[in-house]
Amino acid sequence: SHGPSPAPPQPQPQPQAEPSRGARATGRMKRRSDAAPSPERTTSKPMIEEGRSAAERSIRKRYLQALALLAGGLLALVWLPSRQGLRGSPTAAAVDVGSLLAGALNASSAPFTQEAAAAINGQLQGLTADEVLRWVAQALPGRVVQFSSFGPTGLVILDRLDKLQLLSHIPVVTIDTLHLFQETHELVRNISRHYPEMKLHTYYPDGFTEGQTFKFDVLHGDDLWTHDFQQYSYLTKVEPTLRALKELDPAAWITGRRRSQGGERQSLPIVEVDSGRLKINPLADWTRDQVWDYIHSHGLSYNPLHDRGYSSIGDSMNTRPVEKGESERDGRFMYSGTNRTTECGMHTHAAKMEAFKREAEAKHEPMKVPQLPCTNCVDVTPDTFDTLVMRASRNFVIEFYSPICGHCRAFAPEYDKVAHRLEQEGVPAFRMDVFSHTIPRAGKDAGFELSAYPTIFFAHVDPTAPPLGAHRLSVTRYEGPKEAQPLLDWLG
């Protein structure tokens, strides 16, 4: 594990980044931003001249981006080998990273790949957090942002960016779900005053702005987070994050995630690829104690809820203090559909869907959805949902799944075994692909509400009730292990 290195020599000033598209947008996007909008350009030239001028500016911009990223590649070529003492041929290894960066001149049209991230991780092995931050800032000038919820790790990164004189070059993005603790809002105000160089961009759920919690709850229901956590996460976290990435268009974003936070983060690398962009985790190998030692020794402000037992802080209604022996994030998402969820909504199914779409767009191909075979299942679509499900004449089992969900892929052969066994007993086993389809309103009203994937229900049918009657279906959700035998045992 590496603590922050001593303050390095003052880096060469970086050119100021061109104001982002998000900074120019008004009205449609509800957020605060310290970035000033660009004045509208006016011209009296004929349309053909204006078109030629716009084309020239676009070419010039692409050319400057290419030069900047090629400079980053040269930096990797010269600086990384000298810093790391690479095994084998330093030049060959460094050329690898230089070409990777130069080959991604525009993250939206030439996205980074998993292979690129693996190669870059190899080059960054052994570097301190400061060196990782300096590297990404110099390798991708004007194309980096920090995403922060102003938790302990994010505060350390923010302070290091300030000490390295990089804070004015790397915008900070935070997502306000409209349901944060008041202490979190106070902390953000204090941090903004302490770091005047910080360019803060606050994104809210689409169509909302600061303080509109009541409006959100009236429109979507104040208990949305309890009965449809995936939808709540999408509206408050995933969609604002995707909008921020689209508006600011970074090639890389910095996060405060650490391996020591447990759960799905235990094998976290320094560099990941997310929808064609690099995701940088400079403190991935820091421990909780290292983070707090830094905060206390440098006198950083932090959320006072940490002193009251909250180790990871999210929304006020579903975050609790952790108990002795629990991991840092066990206090998150309390009562939110399933307590097994240990990752924020921005890292779940909706983000994977967006990645699929971006990949297809980059390749100029139709989106190819994976198929999960099930020879004994009956597939349901919105067109057949009424006939097969709502008007069913006998009891049935139904699975709602997504073909891009790893848990769904693992469970697919198990569910096929269940379907085969139930077929022998005259009980149909339905399934519905929720990546390609949406559950009809009548289905949700009947009790088919999802909080995770896959979700399995047993429906008891009362054939004496009228079709589509309120009491025709009695729906029960399966909460056990996603394996064939436990499910069959539960079905009895």
C-alpha positions as MATLAB code, in Angstrom:
seq = 'SHGPSPAPPQPQPQPQAEPSRGARATGRMKRRSDAAPSPERTTSKPMIEEGRSAAERSIRKRYLQALALLAGGLLALVWLPSRQGLRGSPTAAAVDVGSLLAGALNASSAPFTQEAAAAINGQLQGLTADEVLRWVAQALPGRVVQFSSFGPTGLVILDRLDKLQLLSHIPVVTIDTLHLFQETHELVRNISRHYPEMKLHTYYPDGFTEGQTFKFDVLHGDDLWTHDFQQYSYLTKVEPTLRALKELDPAAWITGRRRSQGGERQSLPIVEVDSGRLKINPLADWTRDQVWDYIHSHGLSYNPLHDRGYSSIGDSMNTRPVEKGESERDGRFMYSGTNRTTECGMHTHAAKMEAFKREAEAKHEPMKVPQLPCTNCVDVTPDTFDTLVMRASRNFVIEFYSPICGHCRAFAPEYDKVAHRLEQEGVPAFRMDVFSHTIPRAGKDAGFELSAYPTIFFAHVDPTAPPLGAHRLSVTRYEGPKEAQPLLDWLG';
ca = [
       0.000    0.000    0.000;
       1.267    3.465   -0.795;
       0.483    6.708    0.985;
       0.583   10.023   -0.844;
       4.077   11.004   -1.920;
       5.622   14.354   -0.949;
       4.435   17.311   -2.978;
       6.162   17.045   -6.374;
       7.908   19.850   -8.226;
       5.395   22.252   -9.733;
       4.211   20.779  -13.054;
       4.196   22.730  -16.241;
       0.939   24.701  -16.555;
      -1.673   22.808  -18.533;
      -3.731   24.606  -21.153;
      -7.200   25.467  -19.906;
      -9.807   22.973  -21.147;
     -12.375   24.252  -23.614;
     -15.710   24.796  -21.793;
     -17.731   21.567  -21.897;
     -20.969   21.069  -23.741;
     -22.585   20.668  -20.328;
     -21.336   24.113  -19.290;
     -22.942   25.622  -22.403;
     -26.276   23.908  -21.967;
     -29.058   25.868  -20.283;
     -32.618   25.132  -19.293;
     -32.705   21.402  -20.190;
     -30.081   20.349  -17.691;
     -30.773   21.198  -14.056;
     -27.435   21.503  -12.282;
     -25.036   23.935  -10.740;
     -21.754   24.557  -12.508;
     -18.850   26.865  -11.880;
     -17.967   26.696  -15.574;
     -19.033   29.850  -17.392;
     -21.007   29.480  -20.625;
     -19.367   30.424  -23.872;
     -20.827   33.500  -25.577;
     -22.847   32.803  -28.696;
     -20.928   33.355  -31.915;
     -22.527   35.686  -34.447;
     -21.520   36.179  -38.042;
     -22.766   37.966  -41.105;
     -20.964   35.695  -43.603;
     -22.984   33.723  -46.143;
     -24.123   30.270  -45.065;
     -21.550   28.468  -47.215;
     -18.721   30.426  -45.584;
     -20.147   29.752  -42.148;
     -20.332   26.024  -42.900;
     -16.740   26.007  -44.134;
     -15.628   27.872  -41.010;
     -17.417   25.398  -38.735;
     -15.806   22.476  -40.552;
     -12.362   24.048  -40.227;
     -12.877   24.621  -36.516;
     -13.975   20.996  -36.056;
     -10.883   19.729  -37.889;
      -8.650   22.061  -35.863;
     -10.224   20.843  -32.601;
      -9.677   17.181  -33.559;
      -6.091   18.002  -34.509;
      -5.401   19.659  -31.142;
      -6.979   16.724  -29.286;
      -4.778   14.346  -31.234;
      -1.676   16.364  -30.386;
      -2.624   16.448  -26.704;
      -3.177   12.710  -26.477;
      -0.064   11.936  -28.505;
       1.814   14.072  -26.011;
       0.349   11.866  -23.298;
       1.616    8.835  -25.176;
       5.090   10.353  -25.347;
       4.887   11.013  -21.621;
       4.122    7.331  -21.055;
       7.030    6.473  -23.362;
       9.564    8.573  -21.456;
       8.336    8.960  -17.875;
       6.816    5.585  -16.953;
       9.860    3.424  -17.832;
      12.227    5.735  -15.946;
       9.906    5.759  -12.919;
       9.191    2.046  -12.784;
      12.299    0.249  -13.986;
      10.230   -2.016  -16.202;
      11.284   -5.598  -16.699;
      12.426   -6.646  -20.167;
      12.514   -3.988  -22.856;
      11.356   -0.667  -21.329;
      10.982    0.950  -24.714;
       8.717   -1.743  -26.098;
       6.534   -1.719  -22.989;
       6.243    2.057  -23.046;
       5.407    2.167  -26.753;
       2.455   -0.075  -25.847;
       0.947    2.537  -23.535;
       1.775    5.405  -25.870;
       0.010    3.698  -28.761;
      -2.966    2.824  -26.570;
      -3.469    6.460  -25.666;
      -2.795    7.743  -29.150;
      -5.261    5.202  -30.511;
      -8.086    6.619  -28.402;
      -8.089   10.189  -29.688;
     -11.825   10.380  -29.157;
     -13.381    8.176  -26.469;
     -16.776    8.230  -28.166;
     -15.599    7.019  -31.569;
     -12.510    4.963  -30.631;
     -13.223    3.686  -27.077;
     -10.650    2.105  -24.800;
     -10.839   -1.676  -24.551;
     -10.346   -4.147  -21.696;
      -7.026   -5.108  -23.291;
      -5.930   -1.479  -23.194;
      -6.842   -1.203  -19.505;
      -4.916   -4.380  -18.696;
      -1.814   -3.067  -20.469;
      -2.060    0.311  -18.730;
      -2.503   -1.412  -15.356;
       0.724   -3.273  -16.019;
       2.523    0.014  -16.594;
       1.058    1.665  -13.488;
       2.003   -1.136  -11.104;
       3.907    0.213   -8.106;
       3.057    3.874   -8.652;
       1.818    6.000   -5.763;
      -1.572    7.691   -5.796;
       0.087   11.014   -6.646;
       1.908    9.495   -9.590;
      -1.279    7.907  -10.940;
      -3.111   11.243  -10.695;
      -0.255   13.149  -12.341;
      -0.005   10.523  -15.064;
      -3.685   10.592  -16.066;
      -3.805   14.403  -15.957;
      -0.782   14.716  -18.241;
      -1.660   11.773  -20.492;
      -5.217   12.998  -21.163;
      -5.154   16.776  -20.686;
      -8.596   18.333  -20.600;
     -10.259   14.901  -20.836;
     -10.392   13.891  -17.149;
     -13.031   14.473  -14.451;
     -13.379   13.322  -10.847;
     -16.657   11.774   -9.703;
     -17.076   12.243   -5.973;
     -19.740   11.843   -3.298;
     -17.294   13.546   -0.904;
     -16.702   10.406    1.099;
     -13.359    9.918    2.879;
     -11.477    8.538   -0.136;
     -12.861   11.204   -2.451;
     -11.759   13.904   -0.016;
      -8.199   12.547   -0.016;
      -8.123   12.520   -3.831;
      -9.497   16.066   -3.914;
      -6.782   17.257   -1.547;
      -4.045   15.515   -3.541;
      -5.290   17.104   -6.773;
      -5.107   20.466   -5.014;
      -1.602   19.800   -3.679;
      -0.470   18.714   -7.159;
      -1.978   21.920   -8.626;
      -4.259   19.826  -10.842;
      -7.600   20.762   -9.306;
      -8.249   23.661  -11.676;
      -7.712   21.325  -14.658;
      -9.892   18.411  -13.498;
     -13.605   19.221  -12.954;
     -15.371   17.541  -10.030;
     -18.772   15.937  -10.644;
     -21.165   15.018   -7.844;
     -24.613   13.436   -8.069;
     -27.340   14.890   -5.835;
     -30.091   12.267   -5.574;
     -32.373   14.798   -3.804;
     -32.338   12.425   -0.805;
     -28.925   13.121    0.730;
     -28.314   13.874    4.404;
     -28.285   17.535    5.429;
     -24.772   16.907    6.778;
     -23.674   15.944    3.254;
     -24.966   19.237    1.833;
     -23.124   21.164    4.566;
     -19.912   19.292    3.781;
     -20.161   20.142    0.065;
     -20.570   23.830    0.921;
     -17.542   23.718    3.239;
     -15.419   21.924    0.641;
     -16.385   24.455   -2.036;
     -15.211   27.289    0.209;
     -11.976   25.502    1.129;
     -10.999   24.720   -2.476;
     -11.788   27.828   -4.538;
     -10.015   26.273   -7.561;
     -12.513   23.403   -7.666;
     -14.868   23.429  -10.651;
     -17.900   21.653   -9.236;
     -20.657   20.263  -11.466;
     -23.720   19.026   -9.542;
     -26.141   16.803  -11.435;
     -29.692   16.079  -10.288;
     -32.347   13.625  -11.526;
     -33.509   14.745  -14.954;
     -36.116   17.516  -14.724;
     -35.290   18.433  -11.124;
     -32.977   20.843   -9.344;
     -31.721   21.576   -5.829;
     -34.201   21.043   -3.007;
     -36.973   19.426   -5.093;
     -37.257   16.257   -3.016;
     -40.998   16.707   -2.467;
     -41.620   17.167   -6.194;
     -39.663   13.967   -6.953;
     -41.552   11.973   -4.314;
     -44.929   13.208   -5.544;
     -44.115   12.272   -9.136;
     -42.434    8.901   -8.500;
     -43.707    7.946   -5.032;
     -41.891    8.451   -1.753;
     -41.451    4.671   -1.395;
     -40.083    3.988   -4.892;
     -36.724    3.058   -3.363;
     -38.343    0.238   -1.343;
     -40.357   -1.553   -4.021;
     -38.393   -0.791   -7.208;
     -34.849    0.002   -6.188;
     -33.492   -0.537   -9.688;
     -35.788    2.163  -11.033;
     -34.987    4.500   -8.129;
     -31.250    3.981   -8.699;
     -31.621    4.639  -12.398;
     -33.538    7.889  -11.902;
     -31.333    9.301   -9.132;
     -27.865    7.943   -9.910;
     -27.471    6.132  -13.209;
     -29.210    8.619  -15.517;
     -27.538   11.722  -13.984;
     -24.159    9.971  -14.237;
     -24.697    9.030  -17.873;
     -25.863   12.581  -18.610;
     -22.739   14.007  -16.962;
     -20.517   11.716  -19.020;
     -22.344   12.679  -22.206;
     -22.221   16.422  -21.492;
     -18.618   16.605  -20.236;
     -17.366   13.816  -22.544;
     -14.255   12.809  -20.576;
     -11.848   10.139  -21.765;
     -11.246    9.134  -18.131;
     -12.956    9.615  -14.777;
     -11.456    9.340  -11.313;
     -13.323    7.527   -8.531;
     -12.731    7.007   -4.797;
     -13.363    3.264   -4.732;
     -11.037    0.968   -2.759;
     -10.509   -2.790   -2.482;
     -10.731   -2.610    1.297;
     -14.365   -1.478    1.038;
     -15.213   -5.134    0.453;
     -18.003   -6.686   -1.563;
     -17.604   -6.463   -5.318;
     -14.608   -4.127   -4.942;
     -12.137   -6.609   -3.427;
     -10.368   -7.216   -6.755;
     -10.561   -3.600   -7.962;
      -7.731   -2.628  -10.384;
      -6.175    0.837  -10.673;
      -7.629    1.268  -14.175;
     -10.900   -0.111  -15.537;
     -12.856    0.427  -18.738;
     -16.439    1.620  -18.442;
     -18.370    2.252  -21.677;
     -15.156    2.934  -23.585;
     -13.766    5.362  -20.998;
     -10.997    4.756  -18.497;
     -12.111    4.631  -14.878;
      -9.202    5.501  -12.593;
      -9.088    4.275   -8.974;
      -5.887    5.906   -7.626;
      -6.461    4.777   -4.024;
      -7.556    1.240   -4.913;
      -4.887   -0.314   -2.682;
      -5.328    2.024    0.308;
      -6.862    0.754    3.521;
      -9.537    2.503    5.556;
      -6.944    3.335    8.220;
      -4.637    4.950    5.637;
      -7.482    7.143    4.399;
      -8.449    8.313    7.876;
      -4.819    8.827    8.929;
      -4.447   11.168    5.972;
      -7.683   13.036    6.752;
      -6.721   13.607   10.390;
      -3.061   14.416    9.775;
      -3.951   16.987    7.092;
      -6.901   18.467    8.958;
      -9.444   17.790    6.206;
     -13.137   18.449    6.721;
     -15.336   15.348    6.590;
     -18.941   14.332    7.105;
     -19.742   14.366   10.863;
     -21.955   11.291   10.352;
     -18.746    9.252   10.247;
     -18.262   10.034   13.932;
     -21.692    8.518   14.606;
     -20.933    5.105   13.100;
     -21.744    5.702    9.436;
     -18.832    4.328    7.410;
     -20.334    4.784    3.916;
     -22.919    7.506    3.418;
     -25.589    7.624    0.721;
     -29.273    8.535    0.903;
     -30.723    9.459    4.274;
     -33.624    6.973    4.228;
     -31.608    3.811    3.507;
     -28.206    4.348    5.127;
     -27.469    3.164    8.670;
     -24.443    2.936   10.979;
     -22.475   -0.286   10.525;
     -22.229   -2.913   13.229;
     -19.023   -4.388   14.590;
     -17.612   -6.925   12.128;
     -19.490   -5.554    9.109;
     -17.718   -4.238    6.010;
     -17.663   -0.506    5.242;
     -20.594   -0.599    2.817;
     -22.897   -2.948    4.745;
     -24.824    0.066    6.022;
     -25.876    1.099    2.508;
     -29.182    0.359    0.746;
     -31.035   -0.716    3.904;
     -34.545   -2.011    3.066;
     -33.883   -1.228   -0.609;
     -35.326   -4.286   -2.287;
     -32.443   -6.562   -1.309;
     -29.779   -6.089    1.310;
     -27.406   -8.151   -0.809;
     -26.873   -5.134   -3.067;
     -23.393   -3.753   -2.339;
     -22.811   -1.597   -5.412;
     -24.330    1.788   -6.318;
     -26.999    1.960   -8.997;
     -24.504    3.738  -11.387;
     -22.575    0.435  -11.535;
     -25.525   -1.927  -12.115;
     -27.695   -3.159  -14.905;
     -28.595    0.185  -16.471;
     -24.929    1.099  -16.828;
     -24.300   -2.220  -18.585;
     -27.161   -1.488  -20.956;
     -25.598    1.857  -21.820;
     -22.241    0.174  -22.419;
     -23.861   -2.234  -24.888;
     -25.463    0.665  -26.727;
     -22.224    2.673  -26.865;
     -20.284   -0.318  -28.167;
     -22.831   -0.912  -30.922;
     -22.819    2.775  -31.877;
     -19.013    2.863  -31.977;
     -18.976   -0.127  -34.342;
     -21.929    1.236  -36.372;
     -23.692   -2.074  -35.865;
     -27.097   -3.078  -34.479;
     -26.996   -3.887  -30.772;
     -26.518   -7.648  -30.369;
     -28.296   -8.972  -27.287;
     -26.909  -12.279  -25.940;
     -29.277  -15.247  -25.871;
     -29.820  -17.508  -22.837;
     -31.211  -20.847  -24.087;
     -33.917  -22.584  -22.059;
     -35.425  -25.545  -23.872;
     -38.189  -26.124  -21.327;
     -39.210  -22.496  -20.727;
     -42.078  -20.525  -22.228;
     -40.849  -17.047  -23.220;
     -43.216  -14.171  -22.481;
     -43.291  -10.797  -24.266;
     -45.504   -7.741  -23.670;
     -47.759   -9.012  -26.501;
     -48.319  -12.396  -24.838;
     -48.186  -11.254  -21.193;
     -51.940  -10.791  -20.898;
     -52.813  -14.184  -22.381;
     -50.111  -16.319  -20.742;
     -49.744  -14.581  -17.377;
     -52.706  -12.384  -16.498;
     -55.315  -14.850  -17.861;
     -53.507  -18.032  -16.778;
     -55.810  -20.894  -15.813;
     -53.319  -22.760  -13.618;
     -50.474  -22.023  -11.212;
     -47.149  -21.064  -12.765;
     -43.574  -19.914  -12.112;
     -42.081  -16.922  -13.916;
     -38.510  -15.582  -14.042;
     -37.632  -12.008  -14.997;
     -34.055  -11.898  -16.262;
     -31.555   -9.923  -18.316;
     -29.180  -11.648  -20.750;
     -26.395   -9.185  -19.873;
     -26.662   -9.937  -16.136;
     -23.936  -12.295  -14.909;
     -26.178  -13.788  -12.210;
     -28.862  -14.446  -14.823;
     -26.399  -16.217  -17.105;
     -25.220  -18.393  -14.216;
     -28.799  -19.230  -13.220;
     -30.049  -19.999  -16.767;
     -29.145  -23.739  -16.812;
     -30.528  -24.115  -13.278;
     -33.853  -22.589  -14.279;
     -33.970  -24.896  -17.302;
     -33.723  -27.858  -14.900;
     -36.579  -26.406  -12.855;
     -38.674  -25.884  -15.989;
     -38.064  -29.493  -17.087;
     -39.146  -30.841  -13.698;
     -42.247  -28.617  -13.525;
     -43.263  -29.556  -17.075;
     -43.625  -33.168  -15.902;
     -46.025  -31.964  -13.213;
     -48.068  -29.761  -15.546;
     -46.808  -26.452  -14.133;
     -45.597  -23.980  -16.787;
     -42.287  -22.163  -16.261;
     -42.408  -18.742  -17.885;
     -39.625  -16.221  -18.277;
     -39.394  -12.630  -19.543;
     -36.336  -10.766  -20.875;
     -36.421   -7.365  -19.151;
     -33.447   -6.110  -21.159;
     -35.545   -6.142  -24.332;
     -39.014   -5.761  -22.793;
     -40.879   -3.897  -20.065;
     -43.341   -5.505  -17.687;
     -46.848   -4.213  -18.544;
     -48.573   -1.992  -15.995;
     -51.108   -4.726  -15.224;
     -48.258   -7.068  -14.303;
     -46.754   -4.571  -11.876;
     -50.151   -3.967  -10.335;
     -50.517   -7.730   -9.859;
     -47.298   -7.809   -7.808;
     -44.551   -8.475  -10.340;
     -42.214   -5.760   -9.003;
     -38.459   -6.164   -9.502;
     -35.601   -5.215   -7.206;
     -32.816   -7.309   -8.755;
     -32.073   -9.722  -11.584;
     -32.997  -12.528  -11.847;
     -36.282  -12.363   -9.922;
     -38.526  -15.444   -9.681;
     -42.204  -15.497   -8.670;
     -44.691  -18.279   -7.983;
     -48.252  -17.332   -8.938;
     -51.225  -19.123   -7.452;
     -54.223  -18.813   -9.763;
     -57.797  -18.713   -8.495;
     -59.754  -19.996  -11.514;
     -63.042  -18.901   -9.944;
     -62.024  -15.226  -10.015;
     -62.843  -13.233  -13.159;
     -60.019  -12.731  -15.706;
     -57.874   -9.727  -14.780;
     -59.687   -9.592  -11.439;
     -57.811   -8.127   -8.466;
     -57.719  -11.487   -6.640;
     -57.129  -13.852   -9.540;
     -53.354  -14.017   -9.007;
     -51.611  -14.427   -5.649;
     -47.926  -13.662   -6.277;
     -45.012  -14.708   -4.045;
     -41.366  -13.761   -4.648;
     -38.630  -16.383   -4.264;
     -35.810  -15.131   -2.004;
     -33.625  -18.250   -1.790;
     -30.390  -19.325   -3.531;
     -30.398  -19.159   -7.319;
     -30.044  -22.910   -7.742;
     -32.412  -25.555   -9.078;
     -32.860  -27.747   -5.997;
     -33.523  -24.968   -3.430;
     -36.071  -23.454   -5.830;
     -37.800  -26.805   -6.348;
     -37.834  -27.387   -2.584;
     -39.441  -23.950   -2.105;
     -42.083  -24.748   -4.712;
     -42.854  -27.937   -2.809;
];
